Coordinates of C-alpha atoms and ligand atoms in Angstrom, one line a residue:
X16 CA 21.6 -7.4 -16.1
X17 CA 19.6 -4.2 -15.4
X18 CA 19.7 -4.0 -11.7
X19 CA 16.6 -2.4 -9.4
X20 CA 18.6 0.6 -9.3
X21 CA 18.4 1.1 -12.7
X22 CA 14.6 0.7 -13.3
X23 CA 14.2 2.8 -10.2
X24 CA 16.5 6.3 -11.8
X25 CA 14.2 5.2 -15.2
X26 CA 11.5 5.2 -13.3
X27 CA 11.9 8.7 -11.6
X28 CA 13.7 10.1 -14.8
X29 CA 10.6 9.5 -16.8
X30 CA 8.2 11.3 -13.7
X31 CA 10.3 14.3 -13.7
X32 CA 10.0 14.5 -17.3
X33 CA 6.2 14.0 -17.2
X34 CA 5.8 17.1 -14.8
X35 CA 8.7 18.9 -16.7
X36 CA 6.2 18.5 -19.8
X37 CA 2.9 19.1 -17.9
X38 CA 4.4 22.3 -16.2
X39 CA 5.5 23.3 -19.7
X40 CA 2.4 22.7 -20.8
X41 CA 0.5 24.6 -17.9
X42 CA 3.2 27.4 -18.7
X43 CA 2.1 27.4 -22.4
X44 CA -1.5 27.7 -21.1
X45 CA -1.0 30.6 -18.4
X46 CA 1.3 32.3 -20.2
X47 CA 3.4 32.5 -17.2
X48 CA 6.1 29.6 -17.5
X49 CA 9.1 29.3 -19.5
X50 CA 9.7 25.8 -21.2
X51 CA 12.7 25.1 -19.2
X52 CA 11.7 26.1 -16.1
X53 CA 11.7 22.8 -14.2
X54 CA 14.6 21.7 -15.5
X55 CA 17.3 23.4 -13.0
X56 CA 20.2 21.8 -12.4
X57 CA 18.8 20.9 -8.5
X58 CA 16.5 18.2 -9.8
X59 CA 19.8 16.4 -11.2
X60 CA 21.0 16.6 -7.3
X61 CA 17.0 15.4 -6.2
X62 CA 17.8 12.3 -8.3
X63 CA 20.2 11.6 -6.3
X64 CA 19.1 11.9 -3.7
X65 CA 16.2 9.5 -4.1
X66 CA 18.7 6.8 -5.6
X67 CA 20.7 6.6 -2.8
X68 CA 19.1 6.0 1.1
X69 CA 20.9 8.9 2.2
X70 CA 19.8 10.8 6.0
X71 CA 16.2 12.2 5.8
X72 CA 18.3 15.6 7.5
X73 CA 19.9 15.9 3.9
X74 CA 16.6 15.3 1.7
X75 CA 15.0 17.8 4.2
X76 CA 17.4 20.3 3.8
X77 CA 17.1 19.5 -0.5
X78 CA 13.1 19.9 -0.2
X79 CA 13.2 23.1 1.3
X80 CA 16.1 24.5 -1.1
X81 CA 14.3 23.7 -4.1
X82 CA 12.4 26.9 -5.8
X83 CA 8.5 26.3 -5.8
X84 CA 6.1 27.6 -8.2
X85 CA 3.1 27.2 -10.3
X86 CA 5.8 25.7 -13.3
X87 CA 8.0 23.2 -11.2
X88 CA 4.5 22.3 -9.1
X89 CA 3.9 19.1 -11.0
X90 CA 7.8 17.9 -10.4
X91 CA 7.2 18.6 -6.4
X92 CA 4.4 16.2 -6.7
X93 CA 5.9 13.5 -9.1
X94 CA 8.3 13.5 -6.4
X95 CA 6.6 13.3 -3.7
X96 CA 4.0 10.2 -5.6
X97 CA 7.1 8.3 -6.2
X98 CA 7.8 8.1 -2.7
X99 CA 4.5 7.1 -1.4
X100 CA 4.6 4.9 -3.9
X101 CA 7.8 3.3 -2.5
X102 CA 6.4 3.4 0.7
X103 CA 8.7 6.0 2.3
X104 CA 5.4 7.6 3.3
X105 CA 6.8 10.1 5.5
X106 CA 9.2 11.7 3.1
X107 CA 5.9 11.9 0.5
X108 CA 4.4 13.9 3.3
X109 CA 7.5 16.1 3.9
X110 CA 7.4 17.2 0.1
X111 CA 3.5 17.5 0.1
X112 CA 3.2 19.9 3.5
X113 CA 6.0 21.9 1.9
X114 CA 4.0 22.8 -1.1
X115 CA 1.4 23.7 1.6
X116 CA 3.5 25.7 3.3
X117 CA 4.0 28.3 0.3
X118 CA 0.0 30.2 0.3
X119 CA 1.7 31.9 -2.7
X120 CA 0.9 29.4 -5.0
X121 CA -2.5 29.6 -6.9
X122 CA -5.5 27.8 -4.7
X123 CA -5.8 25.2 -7.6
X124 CA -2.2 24.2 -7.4
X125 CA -2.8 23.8 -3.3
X126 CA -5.5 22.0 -3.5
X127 CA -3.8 19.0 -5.8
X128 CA -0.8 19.7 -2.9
X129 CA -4.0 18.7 -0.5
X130 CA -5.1 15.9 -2.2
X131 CA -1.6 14.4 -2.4
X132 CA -1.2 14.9 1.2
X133 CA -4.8 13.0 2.0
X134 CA -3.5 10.5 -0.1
X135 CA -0.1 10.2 1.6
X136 CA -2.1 10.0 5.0
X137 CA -4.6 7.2 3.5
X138 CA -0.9 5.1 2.7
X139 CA 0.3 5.9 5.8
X140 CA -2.8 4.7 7.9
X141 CA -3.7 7.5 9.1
X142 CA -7.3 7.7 8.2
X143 CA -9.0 10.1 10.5
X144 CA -6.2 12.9 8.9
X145 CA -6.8 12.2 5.3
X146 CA -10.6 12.5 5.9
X147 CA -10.8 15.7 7.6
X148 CA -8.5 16.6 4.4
X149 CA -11.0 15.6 2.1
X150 CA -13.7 17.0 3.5
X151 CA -12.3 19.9 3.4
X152 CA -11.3 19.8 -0.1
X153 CA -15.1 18.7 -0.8
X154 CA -16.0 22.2 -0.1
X155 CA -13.3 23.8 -1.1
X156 CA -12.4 22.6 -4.4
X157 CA -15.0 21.2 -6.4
X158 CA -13.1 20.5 -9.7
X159 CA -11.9 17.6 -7.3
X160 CA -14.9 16.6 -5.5
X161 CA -15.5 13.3 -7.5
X162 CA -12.2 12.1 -6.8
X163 CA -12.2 13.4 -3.1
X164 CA -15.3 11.4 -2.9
X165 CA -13.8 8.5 -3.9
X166 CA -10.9 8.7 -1.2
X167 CA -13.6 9.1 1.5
X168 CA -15.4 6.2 0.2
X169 CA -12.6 4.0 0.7
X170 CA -11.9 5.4 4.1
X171 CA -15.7 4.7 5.6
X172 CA -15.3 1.2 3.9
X173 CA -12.3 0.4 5.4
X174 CA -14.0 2.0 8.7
X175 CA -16.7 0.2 8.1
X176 CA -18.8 3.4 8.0
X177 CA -21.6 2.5 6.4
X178 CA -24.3 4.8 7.0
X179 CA -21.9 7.5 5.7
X180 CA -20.4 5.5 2.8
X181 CA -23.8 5.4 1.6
X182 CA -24.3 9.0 1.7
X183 CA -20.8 9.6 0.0
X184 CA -22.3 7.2 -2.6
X185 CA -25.3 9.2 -3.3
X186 CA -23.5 11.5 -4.7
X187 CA -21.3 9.7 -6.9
X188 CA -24.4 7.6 -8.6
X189 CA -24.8 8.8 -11.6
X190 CA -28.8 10.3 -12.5
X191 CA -31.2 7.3 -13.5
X192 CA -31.5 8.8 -16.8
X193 CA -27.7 8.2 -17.5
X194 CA -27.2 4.7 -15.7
X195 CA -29.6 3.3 -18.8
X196 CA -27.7 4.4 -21.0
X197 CA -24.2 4.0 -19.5
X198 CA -22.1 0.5 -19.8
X199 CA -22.1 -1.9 -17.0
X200 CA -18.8 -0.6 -15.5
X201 CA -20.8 2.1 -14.6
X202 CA -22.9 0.8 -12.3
X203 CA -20.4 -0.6 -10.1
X204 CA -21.8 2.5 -7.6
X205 CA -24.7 1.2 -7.5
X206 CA -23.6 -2.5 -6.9
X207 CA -21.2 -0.9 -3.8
X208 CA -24.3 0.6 -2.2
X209 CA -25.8 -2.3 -2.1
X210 CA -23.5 -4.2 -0.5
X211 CA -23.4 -1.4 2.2
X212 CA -27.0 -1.8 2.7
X213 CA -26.5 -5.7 2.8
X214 CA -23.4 -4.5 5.7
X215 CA -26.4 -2.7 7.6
X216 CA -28.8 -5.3 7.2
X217 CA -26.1 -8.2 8.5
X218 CA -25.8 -6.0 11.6
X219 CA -29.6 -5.9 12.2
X220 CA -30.2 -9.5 11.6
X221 CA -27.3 -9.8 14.4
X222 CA -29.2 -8.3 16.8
X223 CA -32.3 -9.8 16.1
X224 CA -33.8 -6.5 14.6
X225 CA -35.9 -8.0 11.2
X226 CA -37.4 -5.1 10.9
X227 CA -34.7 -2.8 10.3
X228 CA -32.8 -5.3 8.4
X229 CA -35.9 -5.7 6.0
X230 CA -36.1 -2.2 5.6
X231 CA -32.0 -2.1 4.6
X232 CA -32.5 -4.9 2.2
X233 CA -35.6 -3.3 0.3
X234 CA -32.9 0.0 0.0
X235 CA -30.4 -2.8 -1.4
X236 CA -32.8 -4.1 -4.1
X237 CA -34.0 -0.5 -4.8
X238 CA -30.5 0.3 -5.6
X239 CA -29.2 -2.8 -7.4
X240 CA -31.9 -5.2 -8.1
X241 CA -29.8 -7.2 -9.1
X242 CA -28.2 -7.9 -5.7
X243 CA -28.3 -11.6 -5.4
X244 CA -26.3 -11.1 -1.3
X245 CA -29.5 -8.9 -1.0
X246 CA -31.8 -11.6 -1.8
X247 CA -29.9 -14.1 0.1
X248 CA -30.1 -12.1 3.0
X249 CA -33.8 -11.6 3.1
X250 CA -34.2 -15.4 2.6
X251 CA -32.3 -15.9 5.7
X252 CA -34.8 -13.4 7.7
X253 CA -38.2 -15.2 6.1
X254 CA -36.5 -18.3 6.8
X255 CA -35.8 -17.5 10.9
X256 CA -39.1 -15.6 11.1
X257 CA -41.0 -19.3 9.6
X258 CA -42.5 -17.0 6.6
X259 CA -41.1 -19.9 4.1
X260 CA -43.0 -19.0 1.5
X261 CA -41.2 -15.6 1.2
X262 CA -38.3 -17.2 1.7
X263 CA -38.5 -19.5 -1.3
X264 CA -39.9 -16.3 -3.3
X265 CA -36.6 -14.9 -2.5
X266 CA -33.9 -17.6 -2.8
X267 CA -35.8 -18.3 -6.4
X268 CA -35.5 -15.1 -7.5
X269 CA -31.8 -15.3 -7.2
X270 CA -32.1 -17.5 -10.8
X271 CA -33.3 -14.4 -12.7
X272 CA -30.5 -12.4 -10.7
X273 CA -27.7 -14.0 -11.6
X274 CA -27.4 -17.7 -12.7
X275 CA -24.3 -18.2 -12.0
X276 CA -24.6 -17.9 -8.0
X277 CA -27.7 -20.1 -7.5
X278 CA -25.6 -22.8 -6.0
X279 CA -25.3 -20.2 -3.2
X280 CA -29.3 -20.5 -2.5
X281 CA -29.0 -24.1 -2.5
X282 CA -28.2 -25.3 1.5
X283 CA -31.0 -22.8 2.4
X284 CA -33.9 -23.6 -0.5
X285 CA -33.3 -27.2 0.4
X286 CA -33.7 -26.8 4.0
X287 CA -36.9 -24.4 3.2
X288 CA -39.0 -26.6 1.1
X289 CA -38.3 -29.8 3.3
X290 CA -39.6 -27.3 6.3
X291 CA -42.8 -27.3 3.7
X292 CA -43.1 -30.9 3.3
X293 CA -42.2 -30.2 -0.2
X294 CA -39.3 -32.4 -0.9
X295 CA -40.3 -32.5 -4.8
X296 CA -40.9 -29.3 -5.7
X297 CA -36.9 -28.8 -4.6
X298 CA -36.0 -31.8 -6.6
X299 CA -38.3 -30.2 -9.8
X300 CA -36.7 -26.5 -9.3
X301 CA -32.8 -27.8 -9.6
X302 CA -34.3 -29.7 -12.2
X303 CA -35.5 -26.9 -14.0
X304 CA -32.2 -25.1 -13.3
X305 CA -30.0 -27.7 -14.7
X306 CA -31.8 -27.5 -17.9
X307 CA -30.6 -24.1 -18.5
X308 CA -27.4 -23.5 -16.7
X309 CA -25.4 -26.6 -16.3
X310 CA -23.6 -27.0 -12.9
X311 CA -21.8 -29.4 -10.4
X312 CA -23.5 -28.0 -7.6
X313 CA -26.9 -28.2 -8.9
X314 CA -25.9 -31.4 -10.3
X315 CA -25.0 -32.9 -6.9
X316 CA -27.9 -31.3 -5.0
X317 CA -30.1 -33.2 -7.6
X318 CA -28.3 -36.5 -6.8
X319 CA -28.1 -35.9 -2.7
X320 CA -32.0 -35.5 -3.3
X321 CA -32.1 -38.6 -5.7
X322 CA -30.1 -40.7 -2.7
X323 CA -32.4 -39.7 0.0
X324 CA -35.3 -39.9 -1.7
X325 CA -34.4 -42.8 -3.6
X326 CA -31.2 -45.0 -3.2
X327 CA -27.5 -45.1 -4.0
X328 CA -28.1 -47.1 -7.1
X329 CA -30.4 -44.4 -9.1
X330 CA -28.7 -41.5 -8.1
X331 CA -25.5 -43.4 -9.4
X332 CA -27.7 -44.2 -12.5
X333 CA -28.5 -40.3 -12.8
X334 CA -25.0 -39.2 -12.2
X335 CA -23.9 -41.2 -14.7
X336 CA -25.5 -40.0 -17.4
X337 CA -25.3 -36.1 -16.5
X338 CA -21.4 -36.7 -16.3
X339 CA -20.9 -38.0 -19.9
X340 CA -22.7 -35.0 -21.2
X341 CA -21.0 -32.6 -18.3
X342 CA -17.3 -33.8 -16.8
X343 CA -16.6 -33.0 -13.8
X344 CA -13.9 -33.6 -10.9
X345 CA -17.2 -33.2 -8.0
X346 CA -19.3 -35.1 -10.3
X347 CA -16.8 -37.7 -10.2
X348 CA -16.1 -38.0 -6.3
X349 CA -19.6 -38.7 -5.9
X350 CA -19.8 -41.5 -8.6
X351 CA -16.8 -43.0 -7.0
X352 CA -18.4 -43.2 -3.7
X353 CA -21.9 -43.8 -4.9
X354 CA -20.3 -47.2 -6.0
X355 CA -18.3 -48.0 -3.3
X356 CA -21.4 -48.4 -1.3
X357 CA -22.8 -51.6 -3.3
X358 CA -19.3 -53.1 -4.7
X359 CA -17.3 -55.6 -3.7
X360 CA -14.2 -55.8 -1.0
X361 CA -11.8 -56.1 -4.0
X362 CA -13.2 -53.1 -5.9
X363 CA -13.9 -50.8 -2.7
X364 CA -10.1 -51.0 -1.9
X365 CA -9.1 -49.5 -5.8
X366 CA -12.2 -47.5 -5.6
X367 CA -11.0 -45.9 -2.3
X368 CA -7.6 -45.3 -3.5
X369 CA -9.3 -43.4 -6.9
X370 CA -11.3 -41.4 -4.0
X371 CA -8.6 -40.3 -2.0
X372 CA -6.9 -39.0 -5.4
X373 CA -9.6 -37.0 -6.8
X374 CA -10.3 -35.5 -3.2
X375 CA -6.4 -34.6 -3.0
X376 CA -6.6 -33.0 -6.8
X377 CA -9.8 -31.1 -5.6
X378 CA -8.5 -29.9 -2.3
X379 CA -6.2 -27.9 -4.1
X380 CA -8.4 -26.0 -7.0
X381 CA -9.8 -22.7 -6.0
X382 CA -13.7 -22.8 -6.1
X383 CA -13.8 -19.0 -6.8
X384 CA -12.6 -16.2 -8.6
X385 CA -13.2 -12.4 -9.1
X386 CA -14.1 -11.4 -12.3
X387 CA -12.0 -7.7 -11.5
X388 CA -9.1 -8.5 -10.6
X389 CA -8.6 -12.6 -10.9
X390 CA -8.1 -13.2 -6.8
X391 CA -9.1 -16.9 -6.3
X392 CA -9.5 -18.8 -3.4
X393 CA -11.8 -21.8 -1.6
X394 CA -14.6 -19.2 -0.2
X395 CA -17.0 -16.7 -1.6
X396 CA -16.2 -13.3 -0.5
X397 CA -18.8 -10.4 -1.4
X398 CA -15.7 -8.0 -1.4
X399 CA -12.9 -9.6 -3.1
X400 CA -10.0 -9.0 -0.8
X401 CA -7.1 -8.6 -4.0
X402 CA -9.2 -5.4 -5.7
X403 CA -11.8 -4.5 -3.3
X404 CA -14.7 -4.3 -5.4
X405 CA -17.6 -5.9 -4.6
X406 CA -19.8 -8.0 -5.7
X407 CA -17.3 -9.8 -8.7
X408 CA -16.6 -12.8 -7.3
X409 CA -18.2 -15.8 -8.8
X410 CA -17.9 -19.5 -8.9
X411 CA -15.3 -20.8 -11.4
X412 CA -16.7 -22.8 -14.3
X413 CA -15.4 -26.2 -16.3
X414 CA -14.4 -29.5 -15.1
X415 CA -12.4 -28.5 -12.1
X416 CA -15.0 -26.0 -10.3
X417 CA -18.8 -26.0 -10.8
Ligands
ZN504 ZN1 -10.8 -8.7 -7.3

């Protein structure tokens, strides 16, 4: 059985020999390396060293003895990644401040040093250090200011930094010109500033300042119009300020935004048009809806509607038919207790017992998954807390979600 040990040494065997062949390589082009350059027989003791927990004193004193230059650079670095990637953060910063420490080394070759290290500090929590890295690096080195970008994007995020994660964002949008013609994984820039603009506009609609969120939700649509949370959010404003007009213009517009998360509008578009007196023209919309994009949600909103409106024995009727051409555990519940409410004692006891089962089965089925990364779980999130992108979580379809 290979033990973890094992995979480990293969693991930092093959690294060495990826920046034993990329120093060769940068050898080849500068003219200035030799092909076997990295390979000195001190490496074989580094291995070692990081296979075995031995005192930081003696991986200190191994850092500092090994020779640094522009060919054994990219082995510094492979070493120092490895740590950080297995979370001894501290030793990853040990071997990345060394390289800083040698100003002999070309100012390319410092600045990957630099972003190592900013990455090092980002592991290690220590935000406010990696940014003034990065910013530094922004001006400094701009064959890596995409990628430095990037790094400080994540840091306002998770600082919740919005105004300046939207300025960071600016400049990693790619020209109008190119986002036509660019696939959708593209425009994932655009979707994030969005949702930063939605992050501004959730704090104005906190404080009761409509104004300011309006104006942070019109910068939303302008830079994804197809930001559905953006919509939602202004429907929740229209809906406070009694402008329900606007706020059914809003929630309807989610349909052409993305199907797929109209169920989201639902709670609020119902409570809008009954503020309207308009009772039907919710009833006709899901209607309308269900025609083209068949859903459990929208199903049972129809039949709440049909109950109210109505009674239990048509919406029963209703529900019947929609399941047969659309299964569904939801659809199912609400049959079941649709006809609990007009059978008899003997039936209402199995009928129960059928009730309690399918709720049991449903209780433990996520509602929701990101697209990304596959995270599931019982909520909608607009950042998906496995992958942190935004905006890719969606309701999961078939006979066990909506
Ligand atoms: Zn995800």
């Amino acid at each position: 059985m290979i033990t973890v040990d094992v995979w480990l040494f293969l693991l930092v065997f093959c690294s060495i020999a990826i920046g034993w062949w990329l120093g060769h390589r940068a050898g080849i082009k500068t003219g200035t390396g030799s092909a076997d350059a990295t390979f000195h027989p001190e490496y074989y003791k580094g291995l070692n060293y990081l296979l075995s927990d031995r005192p930081d004193g003696e991986l200190d004193s191994f850092i500092s003895s090994l020779e640094v230059n522009t060919e054994t650079l990219e082995t510094h670095i492979s070493i120092g990644n490895l740590m950080r990637r297995k979370g001894e953060v501290e030793r990853a910063i040990r071997i990345h401040q060394n390289l800083l420490a040698r100003p002999s080394l070309p100012r390319e070759h410092l600045h990957r040093a630099h972003l190592e290290l900013a990455r090092d500090f980002i592991s290690a929590g220590l935000l406010d250090r990696a940014e003034r890295l990065l910013e530094d690096l922004l001006v400094e080195a701009p064959e890596l200011q995409a990628i430095a970008r990037r790094h400080l994007l994540e840091i306002y995020q998770d600082e919740k930094e919005w105004e300046k994660a939207i300025a960071a964002a600016k400049q990693l949008r790619p020209k109008k010109s190119l986002l036509k013609a660019k696939p959708p994984e593209d425009k994932s820039i655009v979707v994030t500033m969005a949702h930063y603009c939605c992050e501004l506009a959730e704090i104005s609609i906190a404080a009761k300042d409509f104004t300011t969120a309006r104006s942070h939700l019109k910068h939303a649509l302008n830079c994804d119009p197809q930001c559905v949370r953006a919509s939602l959010l202004m429907a929740k404003i229209e809906h406070t300020t009694k402008h329900y007009d606007k706020a059914i213009k809003a929630l309807r517009k989610v349909r052409n935004q993305d199907i797929s998360l109209v169920t989201e509008t639902l709670p609020l578009l119902k409570s809008t048009y009954h503020e309207m007196g308009d009772d039907q023209g919710f009833f006709d919309y899901l209607a309308d809806c269900l025609k083209v994009y068949p859903s459990s949600a929208i199903m049972l909103a129809l039949v709440e509607d049909l109950q109210s409106r109505q009674d239990d024995e048509a919406a029963a009727s209703f529900l019947g038919t929609e399941l047969k051409r659309r299964p569904s555990l939801r659809g199912l519940a609400k049959l079941v207790e649709l006809h609990m409410s007009y059978s008899s004692d003997p039936a209402k006891g199995n009928l129960g017992l059928l009730q309690m089962l399918i709720k049991q089965l449903m209780l433990s089925k996520a509602q929701y998954q990101c697209q990304h990364c596959g995270f599931s779980g019982k909520h909608m999130h607009w950042l998906c807390p496995g992958c942190k992108e935004w905006g890719q979580i969606k309701p999961i379809r078939g006979a066990e979600g909506d």
